[in-house]
JSON list of N, CA and C in Angstrom, two decimals:
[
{"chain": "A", "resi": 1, "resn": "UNK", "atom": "N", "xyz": [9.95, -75.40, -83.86]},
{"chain": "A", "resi": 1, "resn": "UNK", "atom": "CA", "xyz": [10.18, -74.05, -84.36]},
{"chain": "A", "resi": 1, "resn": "UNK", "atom": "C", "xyz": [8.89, -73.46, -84.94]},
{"chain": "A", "resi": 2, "resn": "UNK", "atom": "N", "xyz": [8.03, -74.32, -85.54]},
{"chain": "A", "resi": 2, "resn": "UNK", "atom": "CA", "xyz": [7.15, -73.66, -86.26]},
{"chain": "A", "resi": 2, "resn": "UNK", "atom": "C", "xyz": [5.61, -73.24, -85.37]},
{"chain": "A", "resi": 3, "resn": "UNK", "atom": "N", "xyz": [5.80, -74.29, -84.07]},
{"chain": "A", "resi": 3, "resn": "UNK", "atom": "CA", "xyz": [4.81, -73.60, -83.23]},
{"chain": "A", "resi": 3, "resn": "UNK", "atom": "C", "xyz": [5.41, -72.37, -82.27]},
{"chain": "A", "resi": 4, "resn": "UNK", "atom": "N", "xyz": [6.38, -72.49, -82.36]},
{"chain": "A", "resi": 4, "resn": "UNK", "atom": "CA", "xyz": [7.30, -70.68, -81.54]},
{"chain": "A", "resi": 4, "resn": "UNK", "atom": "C", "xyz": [6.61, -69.78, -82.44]},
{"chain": "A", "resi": 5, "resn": "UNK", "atom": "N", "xyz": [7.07, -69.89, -83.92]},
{"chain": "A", "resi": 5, "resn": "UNK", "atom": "CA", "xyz": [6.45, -68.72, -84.68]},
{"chain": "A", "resi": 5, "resn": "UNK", "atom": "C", "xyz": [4.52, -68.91, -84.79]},
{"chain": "A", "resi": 6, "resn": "UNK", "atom": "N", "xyz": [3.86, -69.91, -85.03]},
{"chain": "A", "resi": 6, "resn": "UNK", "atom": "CA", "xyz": [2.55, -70.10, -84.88]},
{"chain": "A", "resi": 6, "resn": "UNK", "atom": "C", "xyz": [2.58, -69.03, -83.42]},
{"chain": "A", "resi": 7, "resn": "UNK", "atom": "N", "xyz": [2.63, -69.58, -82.34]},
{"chain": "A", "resi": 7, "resn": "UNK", "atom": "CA", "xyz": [2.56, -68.96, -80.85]},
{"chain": "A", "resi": 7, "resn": "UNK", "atom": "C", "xyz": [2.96, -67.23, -80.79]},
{"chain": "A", "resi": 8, "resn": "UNK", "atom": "N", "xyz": [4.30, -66.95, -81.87]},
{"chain": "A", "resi": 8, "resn": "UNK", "atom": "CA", "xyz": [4.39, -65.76, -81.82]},
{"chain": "A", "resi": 8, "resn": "UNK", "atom": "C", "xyz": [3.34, -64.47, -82.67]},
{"chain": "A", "resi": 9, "resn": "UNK", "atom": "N", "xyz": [2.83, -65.01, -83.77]},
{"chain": "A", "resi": 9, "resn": "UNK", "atom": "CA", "xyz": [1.93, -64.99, -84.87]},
{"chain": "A", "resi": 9, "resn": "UNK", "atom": "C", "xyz": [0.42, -64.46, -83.59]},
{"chain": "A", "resi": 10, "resn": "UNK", "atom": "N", "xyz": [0.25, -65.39, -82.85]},
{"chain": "A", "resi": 10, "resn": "UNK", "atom": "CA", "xyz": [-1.20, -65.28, -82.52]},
{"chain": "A", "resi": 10, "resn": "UNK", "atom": "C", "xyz": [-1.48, -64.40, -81.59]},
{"chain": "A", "resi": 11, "resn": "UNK", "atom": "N", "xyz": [-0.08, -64.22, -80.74]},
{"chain": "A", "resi": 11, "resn": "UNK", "atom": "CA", "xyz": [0.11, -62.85, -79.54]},
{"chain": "A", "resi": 11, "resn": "UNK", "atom": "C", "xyz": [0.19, -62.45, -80.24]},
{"chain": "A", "resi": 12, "resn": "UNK", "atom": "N", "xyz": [0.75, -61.57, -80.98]},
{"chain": "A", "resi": 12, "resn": "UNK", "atom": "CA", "xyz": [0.99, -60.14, -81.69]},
{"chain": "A", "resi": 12, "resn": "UNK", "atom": "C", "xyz": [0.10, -59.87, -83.12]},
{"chain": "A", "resi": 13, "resn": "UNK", "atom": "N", "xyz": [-0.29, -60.78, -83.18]},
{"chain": "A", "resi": 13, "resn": "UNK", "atom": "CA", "xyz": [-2.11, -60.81, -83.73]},
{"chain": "A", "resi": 13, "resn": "UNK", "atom": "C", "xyz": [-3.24, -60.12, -82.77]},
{"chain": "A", "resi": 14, "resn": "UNK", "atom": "N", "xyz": [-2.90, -60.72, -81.49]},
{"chain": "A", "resi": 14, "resn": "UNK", "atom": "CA", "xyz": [-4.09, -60.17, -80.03]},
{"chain": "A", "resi": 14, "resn": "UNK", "atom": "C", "xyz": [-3.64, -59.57, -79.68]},
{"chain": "A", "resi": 15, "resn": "UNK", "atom": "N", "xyz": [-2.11, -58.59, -80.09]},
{"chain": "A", "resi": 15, "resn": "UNK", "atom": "CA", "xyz": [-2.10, -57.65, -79.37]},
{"chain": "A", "resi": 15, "resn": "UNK", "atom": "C", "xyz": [-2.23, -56.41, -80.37]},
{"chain": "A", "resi": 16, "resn": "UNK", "atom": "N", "xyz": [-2.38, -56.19, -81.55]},
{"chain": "A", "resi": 16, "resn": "UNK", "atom": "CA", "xyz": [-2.68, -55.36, -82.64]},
{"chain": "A", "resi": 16, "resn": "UNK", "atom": "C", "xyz": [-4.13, -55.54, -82.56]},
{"chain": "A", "resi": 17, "resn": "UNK", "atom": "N", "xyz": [-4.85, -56.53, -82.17]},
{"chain": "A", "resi": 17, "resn": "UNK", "atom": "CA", "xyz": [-6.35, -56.02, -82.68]},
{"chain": "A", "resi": 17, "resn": "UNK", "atom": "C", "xyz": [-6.63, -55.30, -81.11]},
{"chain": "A", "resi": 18, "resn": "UNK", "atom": "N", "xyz": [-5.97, -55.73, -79.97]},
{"chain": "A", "resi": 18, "resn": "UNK", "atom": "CA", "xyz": [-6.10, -54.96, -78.58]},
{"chain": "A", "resi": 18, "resn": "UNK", "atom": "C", "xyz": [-5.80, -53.25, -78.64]},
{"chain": "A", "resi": 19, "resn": "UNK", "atom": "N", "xyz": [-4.74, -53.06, -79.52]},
{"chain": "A", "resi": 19, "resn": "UNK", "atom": "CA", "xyz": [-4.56, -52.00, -79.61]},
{"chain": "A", "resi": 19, "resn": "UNK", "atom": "C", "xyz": [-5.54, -50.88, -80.45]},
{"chain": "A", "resi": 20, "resn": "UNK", "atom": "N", "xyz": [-5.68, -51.78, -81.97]},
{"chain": "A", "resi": 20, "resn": "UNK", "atom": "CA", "xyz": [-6.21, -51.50, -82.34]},
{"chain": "A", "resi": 20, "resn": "UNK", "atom": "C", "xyz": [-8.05, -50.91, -82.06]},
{"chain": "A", "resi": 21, "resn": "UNK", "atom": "N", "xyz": [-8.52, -51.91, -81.00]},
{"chain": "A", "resi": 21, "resn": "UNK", "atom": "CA", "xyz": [-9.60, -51.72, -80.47]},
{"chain": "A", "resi": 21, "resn": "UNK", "atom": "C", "xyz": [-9.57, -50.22, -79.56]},
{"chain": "A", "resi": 22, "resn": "UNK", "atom": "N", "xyz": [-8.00, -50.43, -78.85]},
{"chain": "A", "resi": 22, "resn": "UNK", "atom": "CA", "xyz": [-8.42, -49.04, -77.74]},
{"chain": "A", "resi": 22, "resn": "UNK", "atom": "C", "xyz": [-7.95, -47.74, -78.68]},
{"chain": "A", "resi": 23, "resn": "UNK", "atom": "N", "xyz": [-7.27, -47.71, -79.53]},
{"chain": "A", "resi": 23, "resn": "UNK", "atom": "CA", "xyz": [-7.35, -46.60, -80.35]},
{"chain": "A", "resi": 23, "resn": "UNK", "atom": "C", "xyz": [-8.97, -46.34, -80.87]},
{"chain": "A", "resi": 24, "resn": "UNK", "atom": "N", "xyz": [-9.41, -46.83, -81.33]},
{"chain": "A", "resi": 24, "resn": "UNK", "atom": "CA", "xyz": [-10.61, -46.49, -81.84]},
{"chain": "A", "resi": 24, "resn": "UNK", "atom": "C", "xyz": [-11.41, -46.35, -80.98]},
{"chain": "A", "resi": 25, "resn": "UNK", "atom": "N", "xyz": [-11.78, -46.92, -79.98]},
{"chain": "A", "resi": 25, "resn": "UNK", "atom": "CA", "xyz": [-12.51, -46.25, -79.05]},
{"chain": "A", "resi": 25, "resn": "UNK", "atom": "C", "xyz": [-12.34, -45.01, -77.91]},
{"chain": "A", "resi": 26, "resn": "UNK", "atom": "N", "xyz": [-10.98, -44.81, -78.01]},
{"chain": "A", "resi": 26, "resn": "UNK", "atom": "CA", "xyz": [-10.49, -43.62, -77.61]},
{"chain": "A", "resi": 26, "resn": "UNK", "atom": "C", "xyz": [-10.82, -42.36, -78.27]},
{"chain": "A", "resi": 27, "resn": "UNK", "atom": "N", "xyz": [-10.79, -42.34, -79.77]},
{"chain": "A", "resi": 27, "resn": "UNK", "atom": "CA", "xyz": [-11.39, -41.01, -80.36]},
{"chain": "A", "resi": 27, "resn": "UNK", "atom": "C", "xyz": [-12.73, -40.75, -80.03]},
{"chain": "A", "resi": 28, "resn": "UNK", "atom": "N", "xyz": [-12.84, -39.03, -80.14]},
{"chain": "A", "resi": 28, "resn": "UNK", "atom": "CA", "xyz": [-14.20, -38.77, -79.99]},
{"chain": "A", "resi": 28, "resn": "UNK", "atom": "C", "xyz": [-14.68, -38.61, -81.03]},
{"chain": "A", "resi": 29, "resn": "UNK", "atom": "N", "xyz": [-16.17, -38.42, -80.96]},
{"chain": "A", "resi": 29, "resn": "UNK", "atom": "CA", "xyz": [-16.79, -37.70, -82.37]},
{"chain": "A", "resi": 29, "resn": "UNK", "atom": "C", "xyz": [-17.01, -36.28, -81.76]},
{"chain": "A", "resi": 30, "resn": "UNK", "atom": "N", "xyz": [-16.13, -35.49, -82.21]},
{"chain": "A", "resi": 30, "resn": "UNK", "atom": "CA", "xyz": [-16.65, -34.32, -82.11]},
{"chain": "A", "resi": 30, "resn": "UNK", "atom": "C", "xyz": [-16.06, -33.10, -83.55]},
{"chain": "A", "resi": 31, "resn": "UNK", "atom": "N", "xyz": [-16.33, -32.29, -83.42]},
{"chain": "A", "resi": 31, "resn": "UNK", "atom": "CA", "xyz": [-16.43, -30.89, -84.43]},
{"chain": "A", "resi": 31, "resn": "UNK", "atom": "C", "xyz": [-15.12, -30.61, -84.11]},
{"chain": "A", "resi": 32, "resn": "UNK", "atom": "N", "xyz": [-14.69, -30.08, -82.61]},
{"chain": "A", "resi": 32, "resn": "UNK", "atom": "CA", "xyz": [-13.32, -29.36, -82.57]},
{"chain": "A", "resi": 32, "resn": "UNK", "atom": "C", "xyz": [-12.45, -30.44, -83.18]},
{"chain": "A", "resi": 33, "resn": "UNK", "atom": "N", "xyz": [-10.90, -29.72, -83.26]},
{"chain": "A", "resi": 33, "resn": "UNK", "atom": "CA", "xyz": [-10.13, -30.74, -83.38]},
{"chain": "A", "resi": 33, "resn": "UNK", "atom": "C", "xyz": [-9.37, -30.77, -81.83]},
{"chain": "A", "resi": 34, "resn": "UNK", "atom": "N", "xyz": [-8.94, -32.11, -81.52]},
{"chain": "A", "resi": 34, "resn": "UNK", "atom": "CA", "xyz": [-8.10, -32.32, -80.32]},
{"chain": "A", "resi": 34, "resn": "UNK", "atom": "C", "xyz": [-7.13, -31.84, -80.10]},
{"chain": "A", "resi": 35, "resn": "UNK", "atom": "N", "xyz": [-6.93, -32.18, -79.16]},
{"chain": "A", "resi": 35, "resn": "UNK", "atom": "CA", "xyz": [-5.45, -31.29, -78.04]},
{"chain": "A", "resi": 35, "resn": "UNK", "atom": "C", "xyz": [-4.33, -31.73, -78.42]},
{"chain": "A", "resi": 36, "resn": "UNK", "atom": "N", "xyz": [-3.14, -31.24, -78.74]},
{"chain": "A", "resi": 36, "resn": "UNK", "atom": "CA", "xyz": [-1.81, -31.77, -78.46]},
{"chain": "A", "resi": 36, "resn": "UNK", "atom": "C", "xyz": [-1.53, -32.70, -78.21]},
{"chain": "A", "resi": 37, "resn": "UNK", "atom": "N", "xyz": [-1.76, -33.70, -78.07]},
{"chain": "A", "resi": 37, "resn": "UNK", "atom": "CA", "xyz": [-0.77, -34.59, -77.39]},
{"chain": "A", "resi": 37, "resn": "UNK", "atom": "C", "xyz": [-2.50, -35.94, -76.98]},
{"chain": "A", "resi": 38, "resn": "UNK", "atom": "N", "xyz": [-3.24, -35.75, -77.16]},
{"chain": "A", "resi": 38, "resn": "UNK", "atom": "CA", "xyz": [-4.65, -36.36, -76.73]},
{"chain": "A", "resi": 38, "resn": "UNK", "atom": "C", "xyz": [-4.91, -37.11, -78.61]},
{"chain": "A", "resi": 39, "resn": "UNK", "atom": "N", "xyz": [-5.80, -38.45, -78.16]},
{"chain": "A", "resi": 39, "resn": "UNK", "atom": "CA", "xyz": [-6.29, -38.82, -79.53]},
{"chain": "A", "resi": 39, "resn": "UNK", "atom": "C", "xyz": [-7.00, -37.83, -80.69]},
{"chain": "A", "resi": 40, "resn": "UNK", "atom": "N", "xyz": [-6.96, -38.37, -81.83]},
{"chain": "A", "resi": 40, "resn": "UNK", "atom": "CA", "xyz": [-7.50, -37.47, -82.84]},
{"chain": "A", "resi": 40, "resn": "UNK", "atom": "C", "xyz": [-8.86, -37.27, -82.61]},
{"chain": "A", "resi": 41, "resn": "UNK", "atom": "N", "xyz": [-9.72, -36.44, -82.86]},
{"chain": "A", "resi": 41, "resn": "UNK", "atom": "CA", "xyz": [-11.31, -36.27, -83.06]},
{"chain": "A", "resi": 41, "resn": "UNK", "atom": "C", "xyz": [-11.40, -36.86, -84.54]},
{"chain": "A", "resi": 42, "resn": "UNK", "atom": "N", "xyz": [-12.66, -37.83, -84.39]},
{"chain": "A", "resi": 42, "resn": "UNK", "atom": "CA", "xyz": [-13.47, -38.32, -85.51]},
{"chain": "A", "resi": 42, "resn": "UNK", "atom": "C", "xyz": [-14.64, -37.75, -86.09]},
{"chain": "A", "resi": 43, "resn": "UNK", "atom": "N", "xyz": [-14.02, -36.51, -87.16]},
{"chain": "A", "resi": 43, "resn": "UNK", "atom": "CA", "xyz": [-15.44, -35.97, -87.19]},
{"chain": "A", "resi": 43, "resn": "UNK", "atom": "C", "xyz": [-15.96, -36.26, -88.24]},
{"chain": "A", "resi": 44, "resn": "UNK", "atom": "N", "xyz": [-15.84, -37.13, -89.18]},
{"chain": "A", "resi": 44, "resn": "UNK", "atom": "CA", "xyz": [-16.66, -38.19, -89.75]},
{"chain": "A", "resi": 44, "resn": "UNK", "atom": "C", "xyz": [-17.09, -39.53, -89.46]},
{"chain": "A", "resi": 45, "resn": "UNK", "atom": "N", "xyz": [-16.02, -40.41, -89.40]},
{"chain": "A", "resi": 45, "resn": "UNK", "atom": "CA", "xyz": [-15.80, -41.23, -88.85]},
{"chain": "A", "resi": 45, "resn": "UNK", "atom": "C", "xyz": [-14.53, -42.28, -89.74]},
{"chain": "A", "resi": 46, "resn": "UNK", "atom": "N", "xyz": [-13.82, -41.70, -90.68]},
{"chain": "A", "resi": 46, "resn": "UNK", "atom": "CA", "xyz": [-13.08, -42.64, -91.48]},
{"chain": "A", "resi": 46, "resn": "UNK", "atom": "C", "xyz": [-12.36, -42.76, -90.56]},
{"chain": "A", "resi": 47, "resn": "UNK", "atom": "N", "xyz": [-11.06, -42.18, -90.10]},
{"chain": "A", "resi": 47, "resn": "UNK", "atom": "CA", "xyz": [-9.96, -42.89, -89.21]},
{"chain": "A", "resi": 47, "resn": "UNK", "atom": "C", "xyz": [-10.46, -43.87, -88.27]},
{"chain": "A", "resi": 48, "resn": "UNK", "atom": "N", "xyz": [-11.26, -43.56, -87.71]},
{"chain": "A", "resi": 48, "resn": "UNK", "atom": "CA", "xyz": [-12.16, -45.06, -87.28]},
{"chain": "A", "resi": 48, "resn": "UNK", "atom": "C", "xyz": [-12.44, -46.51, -88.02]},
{"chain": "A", "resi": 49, "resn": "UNK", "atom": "N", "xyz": [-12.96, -46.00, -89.25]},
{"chain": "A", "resi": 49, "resn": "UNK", "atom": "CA", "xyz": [-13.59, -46.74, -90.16]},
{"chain": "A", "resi": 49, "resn": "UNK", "atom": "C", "xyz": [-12.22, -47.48, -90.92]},
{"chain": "A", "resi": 50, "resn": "UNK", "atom": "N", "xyz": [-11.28, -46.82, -91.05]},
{"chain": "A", "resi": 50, "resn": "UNK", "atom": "CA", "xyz": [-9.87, -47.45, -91.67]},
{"chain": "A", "resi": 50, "resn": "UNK", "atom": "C", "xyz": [-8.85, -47.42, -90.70]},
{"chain": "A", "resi": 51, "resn": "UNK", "atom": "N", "xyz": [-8.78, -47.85, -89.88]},
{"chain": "A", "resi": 51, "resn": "UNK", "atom": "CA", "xyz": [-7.79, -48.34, -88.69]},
{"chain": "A", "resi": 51, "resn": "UNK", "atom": "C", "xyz": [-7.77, -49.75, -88.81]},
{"chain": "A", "resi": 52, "resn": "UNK", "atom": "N", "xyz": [-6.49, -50.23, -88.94]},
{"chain": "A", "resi": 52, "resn": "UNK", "atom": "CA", "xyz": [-6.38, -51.68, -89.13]},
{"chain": "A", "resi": 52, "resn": "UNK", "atom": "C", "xyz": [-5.03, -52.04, -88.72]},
{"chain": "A", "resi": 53, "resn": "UNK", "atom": "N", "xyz": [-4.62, -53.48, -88.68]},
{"chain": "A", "resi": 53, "resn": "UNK", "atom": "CA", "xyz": [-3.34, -53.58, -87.79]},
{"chain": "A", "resi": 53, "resn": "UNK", "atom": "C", "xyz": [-2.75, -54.90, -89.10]},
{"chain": "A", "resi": 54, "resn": "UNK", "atom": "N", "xyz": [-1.84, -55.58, -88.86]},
{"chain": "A", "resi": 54, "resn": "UNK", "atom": "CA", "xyz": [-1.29, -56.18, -89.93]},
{"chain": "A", "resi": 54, "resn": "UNK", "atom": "C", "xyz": [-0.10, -57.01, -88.72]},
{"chain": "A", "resi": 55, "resn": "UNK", "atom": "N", "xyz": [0.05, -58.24, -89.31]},
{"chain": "A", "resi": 55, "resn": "UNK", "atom": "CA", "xyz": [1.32, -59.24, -88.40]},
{"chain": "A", "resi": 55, "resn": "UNK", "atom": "C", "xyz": [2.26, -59.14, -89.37]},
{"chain": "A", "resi": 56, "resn": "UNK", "atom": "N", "xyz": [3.74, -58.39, -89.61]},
{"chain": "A", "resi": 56, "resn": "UNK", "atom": "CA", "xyz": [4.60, -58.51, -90.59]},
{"chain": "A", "resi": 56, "resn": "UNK", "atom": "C", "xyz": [5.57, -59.58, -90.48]},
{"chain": "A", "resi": 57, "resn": "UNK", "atom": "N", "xyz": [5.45, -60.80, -91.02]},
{"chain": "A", "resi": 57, "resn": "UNK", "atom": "CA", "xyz": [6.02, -62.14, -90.46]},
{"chain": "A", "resi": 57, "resn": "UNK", "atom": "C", "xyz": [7.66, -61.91, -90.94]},
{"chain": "A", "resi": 58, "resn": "UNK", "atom": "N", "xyz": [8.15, -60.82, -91.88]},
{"chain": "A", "resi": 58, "resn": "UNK", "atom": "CA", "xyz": [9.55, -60.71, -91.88]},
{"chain": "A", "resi": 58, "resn": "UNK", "atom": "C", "xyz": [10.11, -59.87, -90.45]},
{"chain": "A", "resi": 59, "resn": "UNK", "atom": "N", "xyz": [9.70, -59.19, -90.09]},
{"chain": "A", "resi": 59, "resn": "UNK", "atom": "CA", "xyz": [10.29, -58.53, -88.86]},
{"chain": "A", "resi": 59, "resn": "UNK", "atom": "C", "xyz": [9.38, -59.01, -87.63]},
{"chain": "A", "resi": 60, "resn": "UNK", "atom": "N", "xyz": [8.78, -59.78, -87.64]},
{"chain": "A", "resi": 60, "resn": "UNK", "atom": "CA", "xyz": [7.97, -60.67, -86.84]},
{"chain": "A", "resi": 60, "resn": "UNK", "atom": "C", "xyz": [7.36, -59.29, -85.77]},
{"chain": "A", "resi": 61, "resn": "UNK", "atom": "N", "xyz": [6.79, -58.65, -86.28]},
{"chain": "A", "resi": 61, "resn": "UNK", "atom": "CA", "xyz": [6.17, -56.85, -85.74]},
{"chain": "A", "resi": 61, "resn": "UNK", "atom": "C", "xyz": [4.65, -57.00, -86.26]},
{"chain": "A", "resi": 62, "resn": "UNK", "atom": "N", "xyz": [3.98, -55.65, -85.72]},
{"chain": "A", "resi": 62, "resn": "UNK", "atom": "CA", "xyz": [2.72, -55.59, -86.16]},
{"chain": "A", "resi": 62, "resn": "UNK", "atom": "C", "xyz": [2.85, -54.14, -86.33]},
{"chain": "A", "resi": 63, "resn": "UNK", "atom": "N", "xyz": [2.04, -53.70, -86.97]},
{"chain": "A", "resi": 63, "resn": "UNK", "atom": "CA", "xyz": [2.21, -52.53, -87.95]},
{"chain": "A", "resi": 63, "resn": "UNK", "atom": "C", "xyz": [0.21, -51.91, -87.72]},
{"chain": "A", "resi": 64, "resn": "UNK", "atom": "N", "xyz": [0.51, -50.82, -86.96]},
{"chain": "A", "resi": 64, "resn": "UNK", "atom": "CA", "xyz": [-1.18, -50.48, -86.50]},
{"chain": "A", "resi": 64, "resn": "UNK", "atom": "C", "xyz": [-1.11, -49.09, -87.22]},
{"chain": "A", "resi": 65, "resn": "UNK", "atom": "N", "xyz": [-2.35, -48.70, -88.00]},
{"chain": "A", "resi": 65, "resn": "UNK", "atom": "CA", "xyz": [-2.17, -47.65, -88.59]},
{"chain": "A", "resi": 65, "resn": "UNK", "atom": "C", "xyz": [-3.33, -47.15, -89.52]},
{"chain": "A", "resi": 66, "resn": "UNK", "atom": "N", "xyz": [-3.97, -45.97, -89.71]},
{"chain": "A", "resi": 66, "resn": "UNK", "atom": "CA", "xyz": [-4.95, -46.03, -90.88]},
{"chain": "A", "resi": 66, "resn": "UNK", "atom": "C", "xyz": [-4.31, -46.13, -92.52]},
{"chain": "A", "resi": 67, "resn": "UNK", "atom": "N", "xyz": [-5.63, -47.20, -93.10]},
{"chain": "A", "resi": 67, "resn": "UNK", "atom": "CA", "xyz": [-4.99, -47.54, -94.57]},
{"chain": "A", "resi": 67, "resn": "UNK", "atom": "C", "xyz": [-5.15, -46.14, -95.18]},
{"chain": "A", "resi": 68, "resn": "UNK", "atom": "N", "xyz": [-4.55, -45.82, -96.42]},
{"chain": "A", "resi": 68, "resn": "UNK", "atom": "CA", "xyz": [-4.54, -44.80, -97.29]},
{"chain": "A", "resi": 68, "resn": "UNK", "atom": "C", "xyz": [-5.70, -44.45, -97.96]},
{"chain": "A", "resi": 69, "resn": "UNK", "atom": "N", "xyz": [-6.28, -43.69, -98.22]},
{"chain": "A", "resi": 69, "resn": "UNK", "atom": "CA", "xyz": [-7.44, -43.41, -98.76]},
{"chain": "A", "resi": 69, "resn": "UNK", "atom": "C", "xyz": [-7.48, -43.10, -100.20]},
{"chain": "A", "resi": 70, "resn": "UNK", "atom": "N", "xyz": [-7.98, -43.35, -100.97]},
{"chain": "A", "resi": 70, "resn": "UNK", "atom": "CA", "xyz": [-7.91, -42.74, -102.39]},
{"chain": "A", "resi": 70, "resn": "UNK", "atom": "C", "xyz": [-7.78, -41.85, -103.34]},
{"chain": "A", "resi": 71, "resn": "UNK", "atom": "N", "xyz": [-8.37, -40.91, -102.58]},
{"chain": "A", "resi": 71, "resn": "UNK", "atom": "CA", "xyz": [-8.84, -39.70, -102.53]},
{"chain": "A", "resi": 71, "resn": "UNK", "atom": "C", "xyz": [-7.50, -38.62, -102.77]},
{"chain": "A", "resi": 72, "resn": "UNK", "atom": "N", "xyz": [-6.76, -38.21, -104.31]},
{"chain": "A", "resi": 72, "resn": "UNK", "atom": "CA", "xyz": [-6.00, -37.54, -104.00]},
{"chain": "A", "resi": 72, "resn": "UNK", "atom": "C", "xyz": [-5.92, -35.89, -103.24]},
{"chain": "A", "resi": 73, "resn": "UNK", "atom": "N", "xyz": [-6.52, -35.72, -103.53]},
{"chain": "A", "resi": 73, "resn": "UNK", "atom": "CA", "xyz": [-6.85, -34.46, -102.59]},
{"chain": "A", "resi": 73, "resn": "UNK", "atom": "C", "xyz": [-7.08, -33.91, -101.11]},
{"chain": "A", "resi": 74, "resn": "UNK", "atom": "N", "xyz": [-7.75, -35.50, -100.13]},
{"chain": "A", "resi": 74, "resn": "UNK", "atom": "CA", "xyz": [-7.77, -35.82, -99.29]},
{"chain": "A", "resi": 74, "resn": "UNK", "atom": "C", "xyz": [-6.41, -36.13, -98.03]},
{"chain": "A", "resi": 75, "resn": "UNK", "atom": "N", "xyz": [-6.06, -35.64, -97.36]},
{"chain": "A", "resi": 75, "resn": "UNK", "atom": "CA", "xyz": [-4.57, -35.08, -96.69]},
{"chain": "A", "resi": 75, "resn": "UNK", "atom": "C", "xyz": [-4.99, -35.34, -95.58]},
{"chain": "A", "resi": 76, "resn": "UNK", "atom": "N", "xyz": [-6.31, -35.78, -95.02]},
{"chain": "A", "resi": 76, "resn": "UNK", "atom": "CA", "xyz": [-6.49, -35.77, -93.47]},
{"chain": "A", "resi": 76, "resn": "UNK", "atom": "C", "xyz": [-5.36, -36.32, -92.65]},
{"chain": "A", "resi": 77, "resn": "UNK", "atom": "N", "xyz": [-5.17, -37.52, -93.22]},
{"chain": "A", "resi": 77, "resn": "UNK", "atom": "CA", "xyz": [-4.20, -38.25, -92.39]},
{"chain": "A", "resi": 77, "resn": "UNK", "atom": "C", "xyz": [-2.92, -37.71, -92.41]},
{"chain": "A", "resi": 78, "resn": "UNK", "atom": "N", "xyz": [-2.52, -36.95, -93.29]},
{"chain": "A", "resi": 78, "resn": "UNK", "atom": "CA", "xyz": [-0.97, -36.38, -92.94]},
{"chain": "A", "resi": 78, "resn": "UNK", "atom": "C", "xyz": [-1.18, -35.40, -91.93]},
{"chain": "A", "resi": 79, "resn": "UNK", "atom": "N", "xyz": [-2.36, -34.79, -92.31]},
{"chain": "A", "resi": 79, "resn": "UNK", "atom": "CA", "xyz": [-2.58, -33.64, -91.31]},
{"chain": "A", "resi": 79, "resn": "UNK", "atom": "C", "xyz": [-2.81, -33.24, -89.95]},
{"chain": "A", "resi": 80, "resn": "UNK", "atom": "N", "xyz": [-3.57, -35.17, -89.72]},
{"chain": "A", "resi": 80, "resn": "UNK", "atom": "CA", "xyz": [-3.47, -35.71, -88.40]},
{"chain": "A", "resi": 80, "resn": "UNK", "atom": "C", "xyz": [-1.95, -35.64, -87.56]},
{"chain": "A", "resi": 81, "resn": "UNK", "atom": "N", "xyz": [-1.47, -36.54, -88.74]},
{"chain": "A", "resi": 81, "resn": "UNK", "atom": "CA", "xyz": [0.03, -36.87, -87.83]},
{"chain": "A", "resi": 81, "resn": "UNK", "atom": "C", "xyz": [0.71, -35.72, -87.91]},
{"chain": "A", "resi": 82, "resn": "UNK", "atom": "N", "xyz": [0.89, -34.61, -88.38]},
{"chain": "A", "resi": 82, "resn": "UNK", "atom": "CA", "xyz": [1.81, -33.82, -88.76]},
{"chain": "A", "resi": 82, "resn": "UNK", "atom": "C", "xyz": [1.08, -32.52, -87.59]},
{"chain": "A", "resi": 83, "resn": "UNK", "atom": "N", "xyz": [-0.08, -32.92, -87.69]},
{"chain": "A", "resi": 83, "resn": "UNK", "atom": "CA", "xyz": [-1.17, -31.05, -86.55]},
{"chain": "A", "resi": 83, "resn": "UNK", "atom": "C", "xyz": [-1.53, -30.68, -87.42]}
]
């Protein structure tokens, strides 16, 4: 049992940093902001810089997503997901 979950642990480990890799290299750096429905533009570079993925061993899932920033004033990321 404990190498099923070891074995399940290490795919969905390689497949969050896989994902994680083609998200980030999918954004551009550019000024405009992106299209509808197309990756975000990086026009600094944080959503890049804080993209990270996580193995949640209670729902045996991976969880890909940028971490929260500190910054109360700072809204990029809602603003991303929301347009």
């Amino acid at each position: 049992m404990s190498k099923t979950t070891a074995a399940e642990r290490r795919v969905l480990s390689k497949f969050g940093a896989f994902v994680r890799t083609s998200a980030r290299s999918s954004m551009r750096r550019r000024k405009k902001p992106s299209a509808p429905g197309q990756p975000p533009s990086a026009h600094v570079g944080l959503i890049k810089q804080f993209l990270f993925f996580v193995y949640d061993a209670a729902r045996k899932s991976v969880v890909i997503g940028p971490a929260k920033l500190n910054k109360p004033s700072d809204n990029a990321l809602e603003v991303l997901e929301s347009g």
